[in-house]
Amino acid sequence: MSTPARVRIVEVGPRDGLQNEKAVVPTATKIALIDRLSATGLQTIEATSFVSPKWVPQLADAAEVYAGIAKRPGVAYPVLVPNEKGYERARAAGVAEIAVFTAASEAFNRKNVNASIDESIERFVPVLARARADGVRVRGYVSTVLGCPYQGAVPLADVVRVAQRLHALGCYEISLGDTIGVGTPAKARAMLRAVAAEVPMQALAVHFHDTYGQALANILACLEEGVAVIDSAVSGTGGCPYARGATGNVASEDVVYMLEGMGVGTGVDLAKLIETGLWLSAALGRETSSKVARARAAA
Ligand code: HMG
Ligand code: MG
C-alpha cells in the first residue's frame, strides 16, 4: 500500500482530551471548543461520552454539551457509548453517531468498563441492533493494541480478533488505540498489517497517545501502510483515567503540519487549528503540548 492522498482527522480532544482533566471544565468551554473546532474544516469531532458519570465525572454534562453545540452541516459529532443505557441517553440528546469501545487486553478492559472483553462486546450487540434500526452510524475502538498498563505485552492475535468482531458486528470503522503510547513504528506497522489482513484498510483508523513521544513516527509508519483516518486531539490533551500512566493524544496541529509537509490533504485550516489549541490551553491554564503551536506562537 502507498500513502493516501487524503486523510480524515478524527478530532477526539473534546472527549479523550477532556475526560482526563483534573479540574472540571465548564460546559460552556466544552461547547465553545467544539464550535471552534468545527470552524477549522474538521469533518469529525468526537464531542463527549455517555458513560457513567460516576466513572467519568468530567463528562457528566454530555447531554448539555451535545445540545449546546452548533451542528455544522457536513460535520459528524460522534459520542462514546458503553452500553444500552448510554445509547438511550445519547439518542434522547439527539445524537446521530456513536462509538463503542473495548480492548485487546482483558486486564485493561476490566479496569475501564468493569467487564471482560466478551461481556463488553455482548453489551454492544443490542446497541448495534438499535443503531442499525435507527440509522445511527457506529464506530468501534480497540484499546491497548500495542501494550497494556496492567498485563504488559498484548498478543497481535488478540488485537486482530477484537477488531474483526467489532467490524463483523457492524462498526463502519475500527480505531486501533495505543492507549498508553508505548508503541514504536515497526510494531505499529506490524499491528496494522495484521489487522488489515482481516479487516479492510478503508475501515481502519489509528489512535496514538504520545506518552513516549512516538506518536508521529507511528502515524507515519501506518500512513505508509495505507491508513487514511487518524485520531488526534487539539493541543495534545488526553488520556484515559483507567489506564495508568496514559498521557495526551498526539496533537492534531502536529499531525496536520506533518501531513501538509507530505502533500497529504486534510481539509483542515492549520492556522485556525493552532489558534483553537492555544485558546484551549489558556482555558485549561497550561501550555499546549503541540510543538507546532509552540513554534508558531514563538515565531
Ligand atoms: P458498572 O459500575 O459496572 O455499571 O460500570 P453498572 O451497569 O453496574 O451501573 C452502575 C451505575 O452506573 C448504575 O447507577 C447505572 O445506572 C449507571 P446506580 O444504580 O448506581 O445509580 N450507569 C450509567 N449512567 C449513565 N450512563 C451510562 C451508564 N451505565 C451505567 N451509560 C460502565 C460499567 C461501563 C457503565 C462504566 O465502567 C463506565 O462508564 N466506564 C467508562 C470508562 C471510560 O469512559 N473510559 C474512558 C473512555 S475509553 C478510552 O479513553 C480509550 C480510547 O480513547 C481509545 C484508546 O486510547 O485506547 C477510546
Ligand atoms: Mg484514547
CSV table of C-alpha atoms and ligand atoms in Angstrom, one decimal:
chain,number,residue,atom,x,y,z
A,1,MET,CA,0.0,0.0,0.0
A,2,SER,CA,1.1,3.6,-0.5
A,3,THR,CA,0.5,6.7,1.5
A,4,PRO,CA,-3.1,8.0,0.9
A,5,ALA,CA,-3.5,11.4,-0.9
A,6,ARG,CA,-6.1,12.5,1.6
A,7,VAL,CA,-6.6,11.8,5.3
A,8,ARG,CA,-9.6,12.3,7.6
A,9,ILE,CA,-8.7,13.6,11.0
A,10,VAL,CA,-11.0,12.4,13.8
A,11,GLU,CA,-10.6,15.1,16.5
A,12,VAL,CA,-11.0,13.5,19.9
A,13,GLY,CA,-10.0,16.5,22.1
A,14,PRO,CA,-13.4,17.3,23.5
A,15,ARG,CA,-13.8,13.7,24.6
A,16,ASP,CA,-10.5,11.9,25.1
A,17,GLY,CA,-8.9,15.3,25.9
A,18,LEU,CA,-11.3,16.5,28.5
A,19,GLN,CA,-12.2,13.2,30.1
A,20,ASN,CA,-8.9,13.1,31.9
A,21,GLU,CA,-8.8,16.7,33.2
A,22,LYS,CA,-8.4,17.2,37.0
A,23,ALA,CA,-10.4,20.4,37.2
A,24,VAL,CA,-13.9,20.4,35.9
A,25,VAL,CA,-14.1,22.1,32.6
A,26,PRO,CA,-17.2,24.3,32.3
A,27,THR,CA,-19.8,23.1,29.9
A,28,ALA,CA,-19.7,26.5,28.1
A,29,THR,CA,-15.9,26.0,27.4
A,30,LYS,CA,-16.6,22.5,26.0
A,31,ILE,CA,-19.2,23.8,23.7
A,32,ALA,CA,-17.0,26.8,22.6
A,33,LEU,CA,-14.2,24.3,21.9
A,34,ILE,CA,-16.3,22.1,19.7
A,35,ASP,CA,-17.7,25.1,17.8
A,36,ARG,CA,-14.2,26.5,17.2
A,37,LEU,CA,-13.0,23.1,16.0
A,38,SER,CA,-15.9,22.8,13.5
A,39,ALA,CA,-14.8,26.1,12.0
A,40,THR,CA,-11.4,24.7,11.2
A,41,GLY,CA,-12.6,22.3,8.5
A,42,LEU,CA,-12.6,19.2,10.6
A,43,GLN,CA,-15.2,16.7,9.4
A,44,THR,CA,-15.4,14.5,12.5
A,45,ILE,CA,-15.3,15.8,16.1
A,46,GLU,CA,-15.9,13.3,18.9
A,47,ALA,CA,-18.0,15.5,21.2
A,48,THR,CA,-18.4,13.7,24.6
A,49,SER,CA,-19.2,10.4,26.3
A,50,PHE,CA,-22.5,9.0,27.6
A,51,VAL,CA,-20.6,6.8,30.1
A,52,SER,CA,-21.4,6.5,33.8
A,53,PRO,CA,-20.9,10.0,35.4
A,54,LYS,CA,-19.7,8.1,38.5
A,55,TRP,CA,-16.8,6.7,36.4
A,56,VAL,CA,-16.1,9.8,34.4
A,57,PRO,CA,-17.5,12.8,36.2
A,58,GLN,CA,-15.7,15.2,33.9
A,59,LEU,CA,-18.1,14.3,31.1
A,60,ALA,CA,-21.3,14.2,33.2
A,61,ASP,CA,-22.7,17.1,31.2
A,62,ALA,CA,-22.7,15.1,28.0
A,63,ALA,CA,-26.4,15.9,27.1
A,64,GLU,CA,-25.9,19.6,27.8
A,65,VAL,CA,-22.7,19.7,25.7
A,66,TYR,CA,-24.4,17.9,22.8
A,67,ALA,CA,-27.5,20.2,23.0
A,68,GLY,CA,-25.3,23.3,23.0
A,69,ILE,CA,-23.0,22.8,20.0
A,70,ALA,CA,-23.9,24.4,16.7
A,71,LYS,CA,-24.2,21.4,14.4
A,72,ARG,CA,-22.4,22.4,11.3
A,73,PRO,CA,-23.7,20.7,8.1
A,74,GLY,CA,-21.2,18.1,6.9
A,75,VAL,CA,-19.6,17.6,10.3
A,76,ALA,CA,-20.1,14.4,12.3
A,77,TYR,CA,-20.2,14.6,16.1
A,78,PRO,CA,-19.9,11.0,17.4
A,79,VAL,CA,-20.1,10.3,21.2
A,80,LEU,CA,-18.8,7.4,23.2
A,81,VAL,CA,-21.4,4.9,24.4
A,82,PRO,CA,-20.5,1.9,26.7
A,83,ASN,CA,-23.9,0.1,26.9
A,84,GLU,CA,-27.7,0.4,26.2
A,85,LYS,CA,-28.2,2.9,28.9
A,86,GLY,CA,-25.6,5.2,27.3
A,87,TYR,CA,-27.3,4.6,23.9
A,88,GLU,CA,-30.6,5.7,25.3
A,89,ARG,CA,-29.2,8.8,26.9
A,90,ALA,CA,-27.3,9.7,23.6
A,91,ARG,CA,-30.4,9.2,21.5
A,92,ALA,CA,-32.5,11.3,23.9
A,93,ALA,CA,-30.0,14.0,23.4
A,94,GLY,CA,-30.4,13.7,19.6
A,95,VAL,CA,-27.0,12.0,18.8
A,96,ALA,CA,-26.7,10.7,15.2
A,97,GLU,CA,-23.4,8.8,15.5
A,98,ILE,CA,-21.8,6.8,18.3
A,99,ALA,CA,-18.6,4.9,19.1
A,100,VAL,CA,-18.4,1.7,21.2
A,101,PHE,CA,-15.2,0.8,22.9
A,102,THR,CA,-13.4,-2.3,24.2
A,103,ALA,CA,-9.8,-3.5,24.3
A,104,ALA,CA,-7.4,-6.2,23.2
A,105,SER,CA,-6.3,-6.7,26.8
A,106,GLU,CA,-8.6,-8.3,29.4
A,107,ALA,CA,-6.9,-6.6,32.3
A,108,PHE,CA,-7.4,-3.1,30.9
A,109,ASN,CA,-10.9,-3.7,29.8
A,110,ARG,CA,-11.8,-4.8,33.3
A,111,LYS,CA,-10.5,-1.6,34.8
A,112,ASN,CA,-12.1,0.6,32.1
A,113,VAL,CA,-15.6,-0.8,31.9
A,114,ASN,CA,-15.7,-3.4,34.7
A,115,ALA,CA,-16.3,-6.3,32.2
A,116,SER,CA,-14.4,-8.9,30.2
A,117,ILE,CA,-13.9,-8.2,26.5
A,118,ASP,CA,-16.6,-10.7,25.7
A,119,GLU,CA,-19.0,-9.2,28.1
A,120,SER,CA,-18.4,-5.7,26.7
A,121,ILE,CA,-19.0,-6.9,23.2
A,122,GLU,CA,-22.2,-8.7,24.4
A,123,ARG,CA,-23.3,-5.2,25.6
A,124,PHE,CA,-22.8,-3.8,22.1
A,125,VAL,CA,-25.0,-6.4,20.4
A,126,PRO,CA,-28.3,-4.7,21.3
A,127,VAL,CA,-26.7,-1.3,20.9
A,128,LEU,CA,-25.7,-2.0,17.3
A,129,ALA,CA,-29.0,-3.6,16.5
A,130,ARG,CA,-30.8,-0.5,17.8
A,131,ALA,CA,-28.4,1.8,16.0
A,132,ARG,CA,-28.9,0.0,12.7
A,133,ALA,CA,-32.7,0.3,13.1
A,134,ASP,CA,-32.3,4.0,14.0
A,135,GLY,CA,-29.9,4.8,11.2
A,136,VAL,CA,-27.1,5.7,13.6
A,137,ARG,CA,-23.6,5.1,12.5
A,138,VAL,CA,-21.3,3.2,14.9
A,139,ARG,CA,-17.5,3.4,15.2
A,140,GLY,CA,-15.6,0.9,17.2
A,141,TYR,CA,-12.5,1.3,19.4
A,142,VAL,CA,-9.9,-1.3,20.3
A,143,SER,CA,-7.7,-0.1,23.1
A,144,THR,CA,-4.2,-1.3,24.2
A,145,VAL,CA,-3.3,-2.5,20.7
A,146,LEU,CA,0.4,-2.1,21.4
A,147,GLY,CA,0.6,-2.7,25.1
A,148,CYS,CA,-1.4,-2.7,28.3
A,149,PRO,CA,-0.6,-0.9,31.6
A,150,TYR,CA,-1.7,-4.0,33.6
A,151,GLN,CA,-0.8,-7.0,31.6
A,152,GLY,CA,2.2,-5.7,29.5
A,153,ALA,CA,2.5,-7.2,26.1
A,154,VAL,CA,-0.7,-7.8,24.1
A,155,PRO,CA,-0.6,-10.6,21.5
A,156,LEU,CA,-1.3,-9.4,18.0
A,157,ALA,CA,-3.8,-12.2,17.5
A,158,ASP,CA,-6.0,-10.6,20.3
A,159,VAL,CA,-6.0,-7.2,18.5
A,160,VAL,CA,-7.0,-8.8,15.2
A,161,ARG,CA,-9.7,-10.9,16.8
A,162,VAL,CA,-11.3,-8.0,18.6
A,163,ALA,CA,-11.1,-5.7,15.6
A,164,GLN,CA,-12.7,-8.4,13.4
A,165,ARG,CA,-15.5,-8.9,15.9
A,166,LEU,CA,-16.4,-5.2,16.0
A,167,HIS,CA,-16.3,-5.0,12.2
A,168,ALA,CA,-18.5,-8.1,11.9
A,169,LEU,CA,-21.0,-6.6,14.3
A,170,GLY,CA,-21.4,-3.6,12.0
A,171,CYS,CA,-18.9,-0.9,13.1
A,172,TYR,CA,-18.1,1.1,9.9
A,173,GLU,CA,-14.7,1.9,11.2
A,174,ILE,CA,-12.4,0.4,13.8
A,175,SER,CA,-10.0,2.7,15.6
A,176,LEU,CA,-6.9,1.0,16.9
A,177,GLY,CA,-5.7,2.6,20.1
A,178,ASP,CA,-2.2,2.7,21.6
A,179,THR,CA,-3.8,3.8,24.8
A,180,ILE,CA,-0.6,4.3,26.8
A,181,GLY,CA,1.6,5.4,23.9
A,182,VAL,CA,4.2,2.6,24.2
A,183,GLY,CA,4.3,1.6,20.5
A,184,THR,CA,7.2,2.1,18.2
A,185,PRO,CA,6.9,2.4,14.3
A,186,ALA,CA,7.9,-1.2,13.3
A,187,LYS,CA,5.4,-2.6,15.9
A,188,ALA,CA,2.7,-0.2,14.9
A,189,ARG,CA,3.2,-1.2,11.2
A,190,ALA,CA,3.1,-4.9,12.0
A,191,MET,CA,0.0,-4.5,14.1
A,192,LEU,CA,-1.8,-2.6,11.4
A,193,ARG,CA,-0.7,-5.1,8.7
A,194,ALA,CA,-2.0,-8.0,10.8
A,195,VAL,CA,-5.4,-6.3,11.3
A,196,ALA,CA,-5.7,-5.1,7.7
A,197,ALA,CA,-5.3,-8.7,6.6
A,198,GLU,CA,-8.7,-9.4,8.1
A,199,VAL,CA,-10.5,-6.0,8.1
A,200,PRO,CA,-10.3,-3.7,5.0
A,201,MET,CA,-7.8,-0.9,5.4
A,202,GLN,CA,-10.6,1.6,4.5
A,203,ALA,CA,-12.4,0.6,7.7
A,204,LEU,CA,-9.4,1.2,9.9
A,205,ALA,CA,-8.2,4.2,11.9
A,206,VAL,CA,-5.2,4.7,14.2
A,207,HIS,CA,-5.3,6.4,17.6
A,208,PHE,CA,-1.9,7.2,19.2
A,209,HIS,CA,-1.2,8.6,22.6
A,210,ASP,CA,2.1,10.3,22.7
A,211,THR,CA,3.3,9.2,26.1
A,212,TYR,CA,6.7,8.0,24.8
A,213,GLY,CA,7.0,10.6,22.1
A,214,GLN,CA,6.5,8.0,19.3
A,215,ALA,CA,3.1,9.0,18.0
A,216,LEU,CA,4.1,10.9,14.8
A,217,ALA,CA,6.6,8.3,13.9
A,218,ASN,CA,4.0,5.6,14.4
A,219,ILE,CA,1.4,7.5,12.4
A,220,LEU,CA,3.9,7.9,9.5
A,221,ALA,CA,4.5,4.1,9.5
A,222,CYS,CA,0.8,3.5,9.4
A,223,LEU,CA,0.3,6.0,6.6
A,224,GLU,CA,2.8,4.2,4.6
A,225,GLU,CA,0.7,1.1,5.1
A,226,GLY,CA,-2.3,2.9,3.7
A,227,VAL,CA,-4.3,4.0,6.7
A,228,ALA,CA,-6.3,7.1,5.9
A,229,VAL,CA,-8.0,8.0,9.2
A,230,ILE,CA,-6.1,9.4,12.1
A,231,ASP,CA,-7.4,10.3,15.6
A,232,SER,CA,-5.8,13.2,17.4
A,233,ALA,CA,-6.6,15.8,20.0
A,234,VAL,CA,-6.1,19.6,19.6
A,235,SER,CA,-3.3,20.9,21.9
A,236,GLY,CA,-2.3,17.2,22.7
A,237,THR,CA,-4.8,16.8,25.5
A,238,GLY,CA,-6.0,13.4,26.6
A,239,GLY,CA,-5.5,10.2,28.4
A,240,CYS,CA,-7.7,7.5,29.9
A,241,PRO,CA,-8.5,7.8,33.6
A,242,TYR,CA,-8.4,3.9,33.8
A,243,ALA,CA,-5.0,3.5,32.0
A,244,ARG,CA,-2.3,4.1,34.5
A,245,GLY,CA,0.4,6.4,33.0
A,246,ALA,CA,-1.5,7.3,29.9
A,247,THR,CA,-0.9,10.9,28.8
A,248,GLY,CA,-2.1,13.0,25.9
A,249,ASN,CA,-3.1,12.1,22.4
A,250,VAL,CA,-0.9,13.2,19.5
A,251,ALA,CA,-1.7,16.9,18.9
A,252,SER,CA,-3.9,17.5,15.9
A,253,GLU,CA,-1.8,20.5,15.0
A,254,ASP,CA,1.3,18.4,14.7
A,255,VAL,CA,-0.5,15.7,12.6
A,256,VAL,CA,-1.9,18.3,10.2
A,257,TYR,CA,1.5,20.0,9.9
A,258,MET,CA,3.2,16.7,9.1
A,259,LEU,CA,0.5,15.8,6.5
A,260,GLU,CA,0.8,19.2,4.9
A,261,GLY,CA,4.5,18.7,4.6
A,262,MET,CA,3.9,15.4,2.9
A,263,GLY,CA,1.4,16.9,0.5
A,264,VAL,CA,-1.5,14.9,2.0
A,265,GLY,CA,-4.8,16.8,2.2
A,266,THR,CA,-6.9,17.1,5.3
A,267,GLY,CA,-9.2,20.0,4.6
A,268,VAL,CA,-8.2,21.5,8.0
A,269,ASP,CA,-7.0,25.1,8.3
A,270,LEU,CA,-3.8,24.7,10.3
A,271,ALA,CA,-3.7,28.4,11.4
A,272,LYS,CA,-7.3,28.2,12.8
A,273,LEU,CA,-6.5,24.8,14.5
A,274,ILE,CA,-3.4,26.3,16.2
A,275,GLU,CA,-5.4,29.3,17.4
A,276,THR,CA,-8.1,26.9,18.8
A,277,GLY,CA,-5.4,24.8,20.6
A,278,LEU,CA,-3.8,27.9,22.1
A,279,TRP,CA,-7.3,29.1,23.2
A,280,LEU,CA,-7.9,25.7,24.8
A,281,SER,CA,-4.6,25.6,26.6
A,282,ALA,CA,-5.2,29.1,28.0
A,283,ALA,CA,-8.7,28.0,29.2
A,284,LEU,CA,-7.1,24.9,30.9
A,285,GLY,CA,-4.4,27.1,32.4
A,286,ARG,CA,-1.4,25.3,30.9
A,287,GLU,CA,1.0,25.3,28.0
A,288,THR,CA,-0.1,23.5,24.8
A,289,SER,CA,1.5,20.1,24.1
A,290,SER,CA,1.6,20.8,20.4
A,291,LYS,CA,5.2,21.5,19.3
A,292,VAL,CA,3.9,23.1,16.1
A,293,ALA,CA,1.6,25.5,18.1
A,294,ARG,CA,4.6,26.4,20.4
A,295,ALA,CA,6.8,27.1,17.4
A,296,ARG,CA,4.2,29.2,15.6
A,297,ALA,CA,3.4,31.1,18.8
A,298,ALA,CA,7.0,31.9,19.4
A,299,ALA,CA,7.6,33.0,15.7
B,1,HMG,P1,-20.6,-0.6,36.3
B,1,HMG,O1,-20.4,0.1,37.6
B,1,HMG,O2,-20.1,-2.0,36.1
B,1,HMG,O3,-22.1,-0.5,35.7
B,1,HMG,O4,-19.9,0.3,35.1
B,1,HMG,P2,-23.5,-0.9,36.2
B,1,HMG,O5,-24.2,-1.3,35.0
B,1,HMG,O6,-23.4,-1.8,37.4
B,1,HMG,O7,-24.0,0.6,36.6
B,1,HMG,C1,-23.6,1.3,37.8
B,1,HMG,C2,-24.3,2.6,37.8
B,1,HMG,O8,-24.0,3.4,36.7
B,1,HMG,C3,-25.8,2.5,37.8
B,1,HMG,O9,-26.3,3.6,38.6
B,1,HMG,C4,-26.1,2.7,36.4
B,1,HMG,O10,-27.4,3.1,36.2
B,1,HMG,C5,-25.1,3.7,35.9
B,1,HMG,P3,-26.8,3.5,40.1
B,1,HMG,O11,-27.8,2.4,40.0
B,1,HMG,O12,-25.6,3.0,40.9
B,1,HMG,O13,-27.2,4.8,40.4
B,1,HMG,N1,-24.8,3.6,34.5
B,1,HMG,C6,-24.8,4.7,33.7
B,1,HMG,N2,-25.2,6.0,33.9
B,1,HMG,C7,-25.1,6.8,32.8
B,1,HMG,N3,-24.7,6.4,31.6
B,1,HMG,C8,-24.4,5.2,31.3
B,1,HMG,C9,-24.5,4.2,32.4
B,1,HMG,N4,-24.2,2.9,32.5
B,1,HMG,C10,-24.4,2.6,33.8
B,1,HMG,N5,-24.0,4.8,30.1
B,1,HMG,C11,-19.7,1.2,32.9
B,1,HMG,C12,-19.9,-0.1,33.8
B,1,HMG,C13,-19.4,0.7,31.5
B,1,HMG,C14,-21.0,2.0,32.9
B,1,HMG,C15,-18.6,2.1,33.5
B,1,HMG,O14,-17.5,1.2,33.7
B,1,HMG,C16,-18.2,3.2,32.6
B,1,HMG,O15,-19.0,4.1,32.4
B,1,HMG,N6,-16.9,3.2,32.1
B,1,HMG,C17,-16.5,4.2,31.2
B,1,HMG,C18,-15.0,4.4,31.3
B,1,HMG,C19,-14.5,5.4,30.3
B,1,HMG,O16,-15.2,6.3,29.8
B,1,HMG,N7,-13.2,5.3,29.9
B,1,HMG,C20,-12.6,6.2,29.0
B,1,HMG,C21,-13.0,6.0,27.6
B,1,HMG,S1,-12.2,4.7,26.8
B,1,HMG,C22,-10.7,5.5,26.3
B,1,HMG,O17,-10.4,6.6,26.7
B,1,HMG,C23,-9.9,4.8,25.3
B,1,HMG,C24,-10.0,5.4,23.8
B,1,HMG,O18,-9.6,6.7,23.8
B,1,HMG,C25,-9.0,4.6,22.9
B,1,HMG,C26,-7.6,4.4,23.4
B,1,HMG,O19,-6.9,5.5,23.7
B,1,HMG,O20,-7.2,3.3,23.5
B,1,HMG,C27,-11.4,5.2,23.3
B,2,MG,MG,-7.6,7.5,23.8
